[in-house]
XYZ file of C-alpha atoms in Angstrom:
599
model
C 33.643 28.617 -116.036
C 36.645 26.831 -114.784
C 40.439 27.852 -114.857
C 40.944 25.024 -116.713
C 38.384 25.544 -119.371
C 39.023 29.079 -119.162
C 42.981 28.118 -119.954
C 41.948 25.224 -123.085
C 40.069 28.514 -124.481
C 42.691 30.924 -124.489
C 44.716 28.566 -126.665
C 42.149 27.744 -129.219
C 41.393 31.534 -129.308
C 45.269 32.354 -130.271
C 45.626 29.482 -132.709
C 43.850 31.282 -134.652
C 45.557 34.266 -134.286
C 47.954 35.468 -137.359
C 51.993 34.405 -136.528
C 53.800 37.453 -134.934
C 56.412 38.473 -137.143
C 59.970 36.463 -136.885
C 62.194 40.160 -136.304
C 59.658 40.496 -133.039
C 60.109 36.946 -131.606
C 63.129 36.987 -128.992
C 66.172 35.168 -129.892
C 70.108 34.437 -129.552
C 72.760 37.547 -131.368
C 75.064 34.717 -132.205
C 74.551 30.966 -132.608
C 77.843 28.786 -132.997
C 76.896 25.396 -133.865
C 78.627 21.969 -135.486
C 81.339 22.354 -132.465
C 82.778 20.006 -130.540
C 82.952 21.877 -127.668
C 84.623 21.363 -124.454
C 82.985 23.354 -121.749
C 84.503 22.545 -118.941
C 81.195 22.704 -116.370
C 80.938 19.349 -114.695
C 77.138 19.114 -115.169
C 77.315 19.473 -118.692
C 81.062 18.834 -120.109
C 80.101 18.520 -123.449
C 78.110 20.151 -126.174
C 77.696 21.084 -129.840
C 75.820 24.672 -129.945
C 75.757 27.231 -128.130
C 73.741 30.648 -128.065
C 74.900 34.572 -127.145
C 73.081 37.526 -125.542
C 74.426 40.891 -124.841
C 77.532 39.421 -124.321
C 77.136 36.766 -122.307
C 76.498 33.023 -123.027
C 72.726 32.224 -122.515
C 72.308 28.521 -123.669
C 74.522 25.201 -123.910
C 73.339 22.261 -125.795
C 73.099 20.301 -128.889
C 72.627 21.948 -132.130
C 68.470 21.268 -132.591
C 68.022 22.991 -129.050
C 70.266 25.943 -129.508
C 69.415 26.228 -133.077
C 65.521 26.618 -132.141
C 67.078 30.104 -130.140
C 67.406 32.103 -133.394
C 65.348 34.344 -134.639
C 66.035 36.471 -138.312
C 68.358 38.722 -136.922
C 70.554 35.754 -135.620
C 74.013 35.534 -137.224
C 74.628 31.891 -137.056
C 78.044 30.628 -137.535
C 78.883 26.631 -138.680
C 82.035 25.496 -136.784
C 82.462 22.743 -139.434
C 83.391 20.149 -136.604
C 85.674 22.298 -135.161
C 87.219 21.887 -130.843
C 85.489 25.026 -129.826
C 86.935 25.749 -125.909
C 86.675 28.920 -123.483
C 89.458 31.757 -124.440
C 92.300 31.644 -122.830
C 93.109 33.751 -119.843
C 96.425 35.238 -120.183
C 97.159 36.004 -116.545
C 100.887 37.344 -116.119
C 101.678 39.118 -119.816
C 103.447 42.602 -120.803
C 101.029 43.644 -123.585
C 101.815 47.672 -123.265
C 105.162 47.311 -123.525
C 104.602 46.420 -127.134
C 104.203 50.057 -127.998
C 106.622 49.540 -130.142
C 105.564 46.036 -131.375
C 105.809 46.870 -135.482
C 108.814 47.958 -134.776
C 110.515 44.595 -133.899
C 111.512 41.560 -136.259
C 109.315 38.813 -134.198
C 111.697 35.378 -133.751
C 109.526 33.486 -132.285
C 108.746 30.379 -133.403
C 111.231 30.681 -136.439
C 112.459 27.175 -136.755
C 116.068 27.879 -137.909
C 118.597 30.256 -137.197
C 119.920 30.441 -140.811
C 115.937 31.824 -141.217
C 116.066 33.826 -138.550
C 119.519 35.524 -140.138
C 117.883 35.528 -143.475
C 114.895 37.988 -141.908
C 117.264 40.654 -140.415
C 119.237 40.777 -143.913
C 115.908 41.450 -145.210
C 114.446 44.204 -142.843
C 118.140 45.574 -142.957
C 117.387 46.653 -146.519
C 114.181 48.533 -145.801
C 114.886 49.907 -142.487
C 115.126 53.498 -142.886
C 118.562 56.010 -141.765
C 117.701 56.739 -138.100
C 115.863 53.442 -137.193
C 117.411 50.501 -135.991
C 117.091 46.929 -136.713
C 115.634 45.022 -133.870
C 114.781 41.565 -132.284
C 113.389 42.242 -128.794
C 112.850 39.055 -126.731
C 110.447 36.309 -127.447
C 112.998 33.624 -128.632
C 115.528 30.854 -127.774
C 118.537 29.743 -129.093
C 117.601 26.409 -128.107
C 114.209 26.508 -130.824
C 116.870 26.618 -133.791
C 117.416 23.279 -135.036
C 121.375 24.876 -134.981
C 121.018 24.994 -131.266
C 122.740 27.896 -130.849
C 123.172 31.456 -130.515
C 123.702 33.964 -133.657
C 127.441 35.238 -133.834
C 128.274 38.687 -133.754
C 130.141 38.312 -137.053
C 126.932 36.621 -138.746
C 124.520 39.493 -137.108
C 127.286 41.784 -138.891
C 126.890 40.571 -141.925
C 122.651 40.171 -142.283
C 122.612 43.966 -141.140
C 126.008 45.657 -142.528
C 124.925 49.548 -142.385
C 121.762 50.179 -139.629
C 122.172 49.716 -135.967
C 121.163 46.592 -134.249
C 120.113 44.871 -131.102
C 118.776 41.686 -130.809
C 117.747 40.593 -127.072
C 117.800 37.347 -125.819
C 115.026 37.428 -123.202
C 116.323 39.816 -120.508
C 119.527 37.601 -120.039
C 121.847 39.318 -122.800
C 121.793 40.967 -126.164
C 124.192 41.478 -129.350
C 124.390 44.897 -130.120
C 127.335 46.267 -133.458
C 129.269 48.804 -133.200
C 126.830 51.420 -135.070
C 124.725 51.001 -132.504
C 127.188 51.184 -129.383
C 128.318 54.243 -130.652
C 124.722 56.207 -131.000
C 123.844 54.750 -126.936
C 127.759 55.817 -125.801
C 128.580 52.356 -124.474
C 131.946 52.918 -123.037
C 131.117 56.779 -121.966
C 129.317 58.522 -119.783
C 126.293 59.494 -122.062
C 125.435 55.701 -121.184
C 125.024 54.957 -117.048
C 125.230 50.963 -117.201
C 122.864 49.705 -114.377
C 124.454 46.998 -111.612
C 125.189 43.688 -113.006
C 126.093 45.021 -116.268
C 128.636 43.425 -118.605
C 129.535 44.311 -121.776
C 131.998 41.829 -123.292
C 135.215 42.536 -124.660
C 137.766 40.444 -126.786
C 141.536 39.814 -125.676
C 142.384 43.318 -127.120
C 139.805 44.992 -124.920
C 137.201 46.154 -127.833
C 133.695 45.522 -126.680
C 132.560 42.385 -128.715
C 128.958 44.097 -129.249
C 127.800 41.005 -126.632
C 126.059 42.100 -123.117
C 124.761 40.316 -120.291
C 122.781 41.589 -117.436
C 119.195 41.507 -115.766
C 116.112 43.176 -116.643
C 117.252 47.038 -115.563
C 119.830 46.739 -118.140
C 117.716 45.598 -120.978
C 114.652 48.357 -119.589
C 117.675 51.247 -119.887
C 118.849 50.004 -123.248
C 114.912 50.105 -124.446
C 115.086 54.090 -123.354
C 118.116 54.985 -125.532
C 116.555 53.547 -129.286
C 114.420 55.459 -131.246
C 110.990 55.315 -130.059
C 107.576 55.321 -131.930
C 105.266 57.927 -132.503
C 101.833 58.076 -130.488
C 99.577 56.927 -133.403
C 102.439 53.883 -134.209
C 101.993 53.115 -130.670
C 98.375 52.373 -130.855
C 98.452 50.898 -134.415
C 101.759 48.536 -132.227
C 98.895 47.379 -129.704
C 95.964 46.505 -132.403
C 98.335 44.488 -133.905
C 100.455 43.023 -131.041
C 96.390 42.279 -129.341
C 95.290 40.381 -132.223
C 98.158 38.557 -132.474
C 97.094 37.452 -128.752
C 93.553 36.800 -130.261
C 95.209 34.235 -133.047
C 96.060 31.947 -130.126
C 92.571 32.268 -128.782
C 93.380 34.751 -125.775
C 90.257 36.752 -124.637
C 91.759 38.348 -121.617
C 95.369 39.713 -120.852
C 96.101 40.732 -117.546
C 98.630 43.185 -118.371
C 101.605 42.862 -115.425
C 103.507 45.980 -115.464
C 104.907 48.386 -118.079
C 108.255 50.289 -118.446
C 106.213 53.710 -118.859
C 103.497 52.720 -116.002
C 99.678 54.202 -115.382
C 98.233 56.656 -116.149
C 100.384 57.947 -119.516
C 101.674 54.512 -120.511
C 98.019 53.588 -121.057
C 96.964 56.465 -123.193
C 97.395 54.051 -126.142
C 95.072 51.869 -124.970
C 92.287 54.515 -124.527
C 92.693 55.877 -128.023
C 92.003 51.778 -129.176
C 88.818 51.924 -126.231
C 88.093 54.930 -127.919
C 87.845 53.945 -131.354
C 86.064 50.804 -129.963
C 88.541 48.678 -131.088
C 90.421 47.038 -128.196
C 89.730 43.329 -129.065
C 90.763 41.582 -125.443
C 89.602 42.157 -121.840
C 92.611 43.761 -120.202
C 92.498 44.310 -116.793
C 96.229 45.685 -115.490
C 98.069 45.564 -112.775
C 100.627 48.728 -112.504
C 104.376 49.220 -111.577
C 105.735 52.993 -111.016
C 109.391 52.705 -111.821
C 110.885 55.328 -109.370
C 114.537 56.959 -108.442
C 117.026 54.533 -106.175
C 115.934 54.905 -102.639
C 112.391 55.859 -103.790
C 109.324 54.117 -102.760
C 107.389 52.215 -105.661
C 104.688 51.580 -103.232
C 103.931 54.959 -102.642
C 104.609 56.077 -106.229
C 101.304 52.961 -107.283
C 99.567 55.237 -103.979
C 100.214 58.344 -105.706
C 99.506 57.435 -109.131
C 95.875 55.693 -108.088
C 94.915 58.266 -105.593
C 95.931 61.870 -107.508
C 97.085 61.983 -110.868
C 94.471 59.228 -112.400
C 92.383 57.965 -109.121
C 90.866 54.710 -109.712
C 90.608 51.155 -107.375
C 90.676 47.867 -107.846
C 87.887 46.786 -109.559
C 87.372 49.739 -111.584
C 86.752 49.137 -115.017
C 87.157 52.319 -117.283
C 86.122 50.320 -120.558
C 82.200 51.886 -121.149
C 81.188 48.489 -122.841
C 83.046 45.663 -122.264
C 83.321 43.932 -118.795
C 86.651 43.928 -117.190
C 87.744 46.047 -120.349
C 90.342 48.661 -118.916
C 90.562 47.205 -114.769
C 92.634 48.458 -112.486
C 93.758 45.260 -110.529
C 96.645 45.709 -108.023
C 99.942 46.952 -107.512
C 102.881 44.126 -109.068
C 104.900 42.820 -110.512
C 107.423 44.493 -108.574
C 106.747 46.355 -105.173
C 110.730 46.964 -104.726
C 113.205 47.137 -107.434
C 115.627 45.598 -104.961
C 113.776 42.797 -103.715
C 113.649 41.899 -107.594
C 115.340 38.040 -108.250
C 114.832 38.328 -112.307
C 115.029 34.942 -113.261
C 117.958 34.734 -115.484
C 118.641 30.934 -115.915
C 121.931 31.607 -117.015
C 123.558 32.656 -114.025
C 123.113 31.506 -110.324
C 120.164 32.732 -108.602
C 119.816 36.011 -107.498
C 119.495 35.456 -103.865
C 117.856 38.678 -101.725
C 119.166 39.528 -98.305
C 116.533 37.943 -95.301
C 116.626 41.199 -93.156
C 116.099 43.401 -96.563
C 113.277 41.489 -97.535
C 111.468 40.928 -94.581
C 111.713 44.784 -93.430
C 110.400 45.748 -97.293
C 107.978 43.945 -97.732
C 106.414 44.319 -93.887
C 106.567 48.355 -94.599
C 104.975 48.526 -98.203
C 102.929 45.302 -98.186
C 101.855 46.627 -95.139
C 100.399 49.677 -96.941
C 98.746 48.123 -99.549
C 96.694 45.772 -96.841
C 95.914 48.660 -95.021
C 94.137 50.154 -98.257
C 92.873 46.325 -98.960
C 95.003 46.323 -102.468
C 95.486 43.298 -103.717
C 99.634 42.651 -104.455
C 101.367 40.232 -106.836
C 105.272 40.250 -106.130
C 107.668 39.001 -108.979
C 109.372 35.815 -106.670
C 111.795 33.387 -108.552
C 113.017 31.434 -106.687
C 112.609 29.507 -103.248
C 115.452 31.180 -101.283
C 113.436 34.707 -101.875
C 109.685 32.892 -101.487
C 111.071 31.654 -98.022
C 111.639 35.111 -96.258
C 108.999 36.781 -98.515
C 106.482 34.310 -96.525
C 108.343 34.875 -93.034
C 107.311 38.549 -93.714
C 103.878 38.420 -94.963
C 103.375 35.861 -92.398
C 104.317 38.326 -89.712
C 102.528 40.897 -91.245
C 98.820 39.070 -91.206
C 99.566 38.772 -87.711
C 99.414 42.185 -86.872
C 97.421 43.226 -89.470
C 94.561 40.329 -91.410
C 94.703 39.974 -94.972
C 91.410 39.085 -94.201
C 90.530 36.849 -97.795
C 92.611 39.920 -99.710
C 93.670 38.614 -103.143
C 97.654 38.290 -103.771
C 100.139 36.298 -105.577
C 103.616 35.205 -106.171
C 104.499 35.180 -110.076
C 106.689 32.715 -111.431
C 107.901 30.824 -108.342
C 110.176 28.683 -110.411
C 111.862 26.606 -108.057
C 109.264 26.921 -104.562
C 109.684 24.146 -102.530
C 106.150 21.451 -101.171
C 106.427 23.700 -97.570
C 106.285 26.827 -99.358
C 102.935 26.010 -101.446
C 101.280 24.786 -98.078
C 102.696 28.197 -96.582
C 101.522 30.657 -99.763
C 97.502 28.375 -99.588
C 97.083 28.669 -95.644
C 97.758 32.430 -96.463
C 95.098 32.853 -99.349
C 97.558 33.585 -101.840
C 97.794 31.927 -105.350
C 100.771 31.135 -107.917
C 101.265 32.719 -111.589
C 103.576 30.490 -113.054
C 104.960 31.035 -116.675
C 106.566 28.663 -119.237
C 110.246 30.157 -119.321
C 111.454 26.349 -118.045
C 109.791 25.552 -122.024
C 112.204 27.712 -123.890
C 115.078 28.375 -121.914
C 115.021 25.233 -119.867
C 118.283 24.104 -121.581
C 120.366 27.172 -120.136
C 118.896 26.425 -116.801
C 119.908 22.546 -116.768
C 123.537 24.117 -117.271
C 123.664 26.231 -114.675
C 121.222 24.846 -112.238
C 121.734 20.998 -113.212
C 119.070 18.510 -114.874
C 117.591 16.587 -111.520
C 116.548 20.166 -110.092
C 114.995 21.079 -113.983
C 113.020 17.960 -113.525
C 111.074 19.313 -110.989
C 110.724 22.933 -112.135
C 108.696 24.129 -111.473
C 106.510 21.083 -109.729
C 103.745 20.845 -111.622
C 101.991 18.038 -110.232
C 102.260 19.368 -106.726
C 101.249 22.606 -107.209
C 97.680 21.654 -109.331
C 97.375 18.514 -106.639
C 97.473 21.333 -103.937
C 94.544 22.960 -105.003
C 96.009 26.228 -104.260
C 94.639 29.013 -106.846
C 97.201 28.419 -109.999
C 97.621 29.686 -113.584
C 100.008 29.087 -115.979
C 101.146 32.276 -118.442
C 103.953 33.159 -121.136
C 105.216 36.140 -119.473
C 105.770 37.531 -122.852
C 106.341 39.088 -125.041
C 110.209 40.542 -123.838
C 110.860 37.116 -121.705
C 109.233 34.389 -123.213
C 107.255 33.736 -126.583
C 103.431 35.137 -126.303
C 101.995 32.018 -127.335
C 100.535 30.084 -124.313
C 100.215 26.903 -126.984
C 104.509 26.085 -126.383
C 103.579 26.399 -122.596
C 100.698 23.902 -122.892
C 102.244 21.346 -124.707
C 105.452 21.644 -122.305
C 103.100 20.728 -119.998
C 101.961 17.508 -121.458
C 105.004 16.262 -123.196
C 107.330 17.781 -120.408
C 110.174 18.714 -123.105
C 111.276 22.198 -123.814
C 111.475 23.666 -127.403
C 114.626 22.097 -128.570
C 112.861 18.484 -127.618
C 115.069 17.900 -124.183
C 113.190 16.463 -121.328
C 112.817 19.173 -118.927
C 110.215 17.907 -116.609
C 110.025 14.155 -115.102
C 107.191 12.222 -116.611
C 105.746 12.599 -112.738
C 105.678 16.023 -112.955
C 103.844 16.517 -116.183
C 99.721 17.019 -116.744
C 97.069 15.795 -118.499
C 96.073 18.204 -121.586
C 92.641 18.860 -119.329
C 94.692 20.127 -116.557
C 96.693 22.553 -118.513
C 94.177 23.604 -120.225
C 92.388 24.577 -117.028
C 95.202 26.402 -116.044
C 94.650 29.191 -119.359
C 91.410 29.731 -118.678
C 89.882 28.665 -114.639
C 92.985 28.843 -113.134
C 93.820 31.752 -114.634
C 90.584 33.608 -114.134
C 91.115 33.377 -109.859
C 93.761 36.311 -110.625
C 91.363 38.806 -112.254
C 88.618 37.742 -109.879
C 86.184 36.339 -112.469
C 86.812 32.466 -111.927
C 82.389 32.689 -111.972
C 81.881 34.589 -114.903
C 84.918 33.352 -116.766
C 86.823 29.766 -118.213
C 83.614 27.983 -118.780
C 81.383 27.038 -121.616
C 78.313 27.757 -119.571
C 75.055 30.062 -118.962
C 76.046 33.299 -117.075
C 79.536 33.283 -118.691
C 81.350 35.349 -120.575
C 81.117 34.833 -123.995
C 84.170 34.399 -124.973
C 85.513 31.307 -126.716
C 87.679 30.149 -129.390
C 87.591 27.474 -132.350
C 90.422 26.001 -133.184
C 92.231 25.146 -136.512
C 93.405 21.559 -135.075
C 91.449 19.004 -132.321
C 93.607 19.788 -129.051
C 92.421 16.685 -127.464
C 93.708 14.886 -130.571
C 96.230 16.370 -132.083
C 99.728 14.212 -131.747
C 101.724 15.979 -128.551
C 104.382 17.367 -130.185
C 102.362 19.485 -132.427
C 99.982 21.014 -129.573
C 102.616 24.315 -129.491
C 100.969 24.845 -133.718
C 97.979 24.695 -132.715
C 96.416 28.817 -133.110
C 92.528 29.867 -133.154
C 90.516 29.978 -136.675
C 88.014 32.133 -134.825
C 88.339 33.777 -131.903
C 85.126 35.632 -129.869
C 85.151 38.258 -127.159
C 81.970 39.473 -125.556
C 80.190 37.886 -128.221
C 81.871 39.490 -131.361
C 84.044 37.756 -133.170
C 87.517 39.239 -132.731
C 90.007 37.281 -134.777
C 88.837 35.022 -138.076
C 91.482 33.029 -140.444
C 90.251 31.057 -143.540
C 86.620 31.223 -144.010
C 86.102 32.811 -140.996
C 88.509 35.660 -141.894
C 85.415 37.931 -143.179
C 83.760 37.448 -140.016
C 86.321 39.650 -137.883
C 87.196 43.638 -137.932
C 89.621 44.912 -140.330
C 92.690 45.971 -138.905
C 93.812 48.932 -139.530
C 96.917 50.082 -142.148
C 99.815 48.752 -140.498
C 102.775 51.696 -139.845
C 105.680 52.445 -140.106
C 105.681 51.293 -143.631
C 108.799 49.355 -143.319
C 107.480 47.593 -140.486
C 108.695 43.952 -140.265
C 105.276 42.958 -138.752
C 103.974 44.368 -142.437
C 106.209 41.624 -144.267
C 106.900 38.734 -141.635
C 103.769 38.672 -139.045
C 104.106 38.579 -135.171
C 104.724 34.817 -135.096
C 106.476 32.169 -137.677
C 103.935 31.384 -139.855
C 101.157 34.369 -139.726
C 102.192 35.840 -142.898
């Protein structure tokens, strides 16, 4: 008998076989169909369904073809015609330094500053004796439709008997006289670091007003009272699925004030528990004693009291969970430019600079660590080049990963400079919100080209786009997109020249593939594809056709990491994990959200 007739039989024969049972045939653990989805893989840019396996995205298509993938223990979700795009990649953000994040009345996006008053009279009245009122960052005075900083008289008034700070950024901060007693300004129970200034009025009594750079704020976060370990991990659920409302799936956490290994116990208690919704791979800063080496502190810290390696994920299920990256933002506390718009630039000495960074750069290429050094600005890039460009010289980076973050002002010859070297460029969006003090100290034809957009994505060197938040800028990357497109800033200026702006596909790309180069998963990650990480979200409003100006509302109605939905809002609310009781019980997170508009 012939193959072929021994084939034709074999078919007849199992025709009339019974049907194997549906729970046995293979299919998809999650089916998202009725999407538009943008999937940003050349060969197939557009889809409507797509299917999930262990995690990872198995099959693109239209809704017949994926739907055909299910079996009965499918869950199937309709996206109801919703833009469904890859998550975003966060790739320069402070997530553990929200430890304290339901502690903090959250500013950001408040449209008004007679609003923003309004909420500190509020949490004034529940705050309990020994806690202090606080705004920590995240805001601009230039988002208030009054245009303008709070008073010290009105911040008086909204909180009358608790002490408060509110901090602009890490540029300055308004602080009563409650609260300056407690810290000792004025006394030597409080050391002010360099660059300092607390204000005084024509009588010499300290206004409550102070200005400085990021040591100052870092000290003044020290002297507060601080949260207990479980508020610390209920802080992080919260201030993580906050991230996972804007449709973040990955954080790359850049440095926090109590570094690795303790200042990460809170995440392992949430790994733990299982319940650490985002992919956060770290990178790790060892703050250390003046003269000290931070270099060799990250060498200490990886190598004896917590050894790990870039590359090692300590997560047990989810890829690029818990990652130890590299050693940034900051390799030197003095090589540190800070990126306070309103004053000049911090400008580093050459010979410092290029001996620093030779010695401990040099250490961390001899290990074959990957570095990311905090740069603002292109009179620090220049000799921070001359040095690493010595340094390969003598010793080859030989294709090892590093970065400059932020790079606000780097000049056409320093982009070639940072590409022929292999490096890439973490921007962030402070030009978006505090654009408007730059133009006034920095003047408006140099804002017009800050940073250079076009350039830099025209280059083709590796390039993401973050927030930077949640202490410097707002956490959510949707202001930084549409500052992007429209080029104006949050109080509607013009801050970048109508050459200098991108299409919405090209910042988009810079969230999620751009983004992914700096945690090494630019093939696994940022694409709508098979092989990919599923992780995606579906948005409450078309980006691609939404009106410009109101890209920066747009947030995620259901947001997916490793194939689990994460974050849900409306009907898709029941679909995500119940967070957990929210404490302290006065916490303004419990009565105003993270961001205008979540409660």
């Amino acid at each position: 008998m012939s193959a072929l007739r021994l084939l034709a039989l074999s078919h007849l024969l199992l025709a009339g076989l019974p049907a194997r049972g549906d729970e046995l045939r293979p299919g998809a653990d999650l089916i998202v169909f009725n999407a538009k989805i943008t999937t940003q893989h050349l060969a197939q840019p557009a889809a409507s369904a797509v299917a999930i396996k262990r995690g990872r995205i198995y099959a693109v298509g239209d809704d017949a073809e994926i739907l055909a993938l299910k079996n009965s223990k499918t869950q199937l979700i309709d996206a109801e015609g919703h833009r469904l795009i890859p998550g975003l990649n966060e790739a320069h953000v402070h997530v553990l330094n929200e430890n304290n994040y339901n502690y903090n009345v959250r500013w950001d996006g408040v449209p008004t500053l007679s609003r923003a008053l309004e909420m500190l009279k509020e949490q004034a009245k529940r705050t309990p004796k020994g806690q202090w009122v606080k705004v920590i960052g995240g805001w601009s005075p230039y988002q208030f439709k009054e245009n303008r900083f709070p008073t010290p008289e009105e911040l008086n008034a909204a909180v009358p008997d608790r002490p408060y700070i509110v901090q602009y950024a890490y540029n300055q901060a308004f602080l009563n006289e409650l609260a300056m007693k407690e810290i000792g300004v004025g006394t030597p129970k409080f050391q002010m670091p360099p660059g300092t200034e607390f204000e005084k009025d024509k009588q010499g009594k300290y206004t409550g007003v102070v200005r400085g750079f990021t040591w100052t704020f870092v000290a003044l976060e020290a002297v507060v009272p601080l949260p207990s370990f479980e508020e610390k991990v209920n802080s992080l659920a919260y201030a993580i699925n906050d991230l996972n409302r804007f449709g973040v799936v990955s954080a790359l956490e850049s440095g926090s004030i109590i570094p690795y290994p303790e200042g990460h116990k809170p995440i392992e208690a949430l790994i733990k528990d299982q319940r650490l919704n985002v992919r956060l791979p770290f990178m790790d800063l060892q703050l250390v004693e003046p003269g000290a080496s931070m270099v060799d502190a990250e060498i200490d810290a990886i190598t004896q009291k917590s050894p790990t390696s870039p590359g090692d994920n300590t997560h047990p299920t989810l890829a690029h969970g818990h990652e130890y990256q590299t050693n940034g933002e900051v390799l030197n506390a003095q090589l540190h430019d800070h990126e306070n718009f309103d004053r000049p630039a911090v400008v580093i000495d050459r010979e410092l600079m290029r001996k620093t960074v030779e010695e401990d750069v040099g250490k961390l290429v001899k290990r074959r660590s990957p570095f990311r050094m905090h740069v603002s600005y292109d009179e620090n890039i220049s000799p921070f080049l001359d040095a690493l460009e010595s340094l390969n010289k003598k010793m080859p980076f030989d294709g090892l990963r590093w970065s400059i973050e932020h790079a606000e002002t780097i000049s056409p010859k320093n982009i070639e400079r940072i590409k022929k070297l292999g490096g890439g460029i973490a921007l962030d969006d402070k030009m978006a919100l505090h654009g408007d003090g730059f133009i006034k100290t920095h003047g408006r034809e140099v804002a017009l080209q800050t940073p250079r957009l076009r350039q830099l994505v025209d280059s083709g060197i590796p390039l993401a786009m973050t927030t930077d938040g949640f202490r410097a800028s707002s956490y959510n990357p949707w202001v930084a997109i549409q500052w992007m497109v429209t080029g104006k800033s949050v109080s509607g200026s013009e801050i970048l020249a109508k050459d200098n702006r991108l299409s919405r596909e090209e910042a988009l790309k810079l969230y999620t593939l751009g983004a992914a180069w700096f945690t090494k998963t630019e093939n696994e990650s940022g694409r709508i594809a098979p092989g990919n990480l599923a992780d995606f979200a579906l948005l409450s409003t078309d980006y691609f056709s939404v009106p410009e100006g109101e890209i920066q509302h747009i947030t995620s109605v259901m947001t997916v990491v490793d194939g689990k939905v994460v974050f849900g809002a409306g009907k898709y609310s029941k679909l995500a994990p119940e967070l957990p009781k929210i404490i302290p019980t006065w916490s303004p997170i419990k009565y105003f959200g993270g961001y205008s508009g979540a409660k």
